[in-house]
Phi, psi and omega in degrees: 000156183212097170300147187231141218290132170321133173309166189284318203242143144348084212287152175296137207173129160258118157292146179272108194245122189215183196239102146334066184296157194281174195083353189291147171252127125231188218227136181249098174242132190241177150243210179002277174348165157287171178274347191268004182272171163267119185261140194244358209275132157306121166240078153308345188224152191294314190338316187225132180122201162243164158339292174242051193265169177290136175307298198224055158073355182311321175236148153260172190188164235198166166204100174244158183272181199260334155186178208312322177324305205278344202264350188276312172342287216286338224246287198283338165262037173261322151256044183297167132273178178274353168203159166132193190268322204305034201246100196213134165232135205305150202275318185296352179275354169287317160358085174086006175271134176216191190228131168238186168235127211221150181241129170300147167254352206216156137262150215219128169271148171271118173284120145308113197248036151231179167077212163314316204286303200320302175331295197310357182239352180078009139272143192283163184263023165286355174302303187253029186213348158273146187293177188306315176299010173241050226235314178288357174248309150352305177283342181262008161264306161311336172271006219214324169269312180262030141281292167281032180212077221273313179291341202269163183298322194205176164265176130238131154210191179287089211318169204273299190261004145233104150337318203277338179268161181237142169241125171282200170200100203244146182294163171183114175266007197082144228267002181265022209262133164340305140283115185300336171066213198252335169347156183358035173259024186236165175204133193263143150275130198321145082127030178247025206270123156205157188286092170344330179259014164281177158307291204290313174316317183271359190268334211263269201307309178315309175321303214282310185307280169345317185290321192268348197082013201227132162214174189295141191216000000 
């Protein structure tokens, strides 16, 4: 893929905002950290991160699945390709790793990053579908949509190897930010906490893996 960096200006278009309600569950894998924190770390190199984190720290950002599949999907399978034999994922990414469940406190708007909707932004669907090597320019499509979209919280979108699932991705601008953004809307639910290296935890990754064409190696 050879994704190409967002126009200067806001392509004619309406975007599509839709609302992320409170009480909605999804689901996370973290490490240490809480599952309700925000990560704030400057991700300057494709190497490290996420899709859509800040290049030089302007935000922090969460990333969940719509339930576990999709949050197991987006994290340990993200970097399969998307077609070929090669599909393993190293045994060591589980390591300290674990999956919770976290409840929207707020309704919170969402930009739409699948479908139709992608057009209303002047994106390709390589936005959300290319690999960690186009990652820096993702992030220059993430400074660039929520410059022209100040309010909204997060994206939805498609997880990159199953279409049928959804993944967000939400903001947190710091407490001096114009807009709260995603800010203090997230809540782990008591006791939904489980270690990725557990039984049910390796039964949880073994399904998605399974699914994907994929095990652990």
């Amino acid at each position: 893929m050879n994704l190409a960096l967002p126009p200067d200006r806001q392509p004619a278009g309406t975007p599509v905002v839709e609302t992320l309600e409170a009480g909605t569950r999804l689901v996370r894998v973290h490490g240490d950290h809480p599952a309700d924190a925000f990560n704030p770390t400057p991700q300057p190199s494709r190497l490290r991160g996420g899709r859509f984190d800040s290049l030089d720290g302007d935000w922090a950002s969460t990333y969940l699945g719509e339930d576990g599949r999709a949050a197991v999907a987006e994290t340990l399978c993200r970097d399969l390709p998307v077609g070929g034999a090669a599909r393993l994922v190293p045994r060591s990414r589980l390591v300290g790793r674990r999956i919770s469940t976290v409840e929207v406190v707020r309704d919170l708007p969402v930009l739409v990053l699948h479908g139709a909707a992608l057009t209303q932004v002047g994106a390709p669907l390589e936005l959300t579908k290319s690999s960690a090597g186009e990652y820096l320019t993702t992030r220059a499509w993430a400074r660039a949509l929520r410059l022209w979209l100040p309010d909204v919280a997060g994206f939805r979108y498609r997880c990159r190897h199953d279409e049928d699932l959804l993944a967000h991705v939400l903001f947190d601008d710091g407490p001096d930010a114009a807009t709260p953004r995603a800010r203090g809307a997230l809540q782990v639910v008591p006791e939904s906490t489980l270690s990725l290296e557990t039984v049910a935890g390796l039964a949880l990754v073994m399904e998605v893996l399974r699914a994907h064409n994929a095990t652990l190696a």
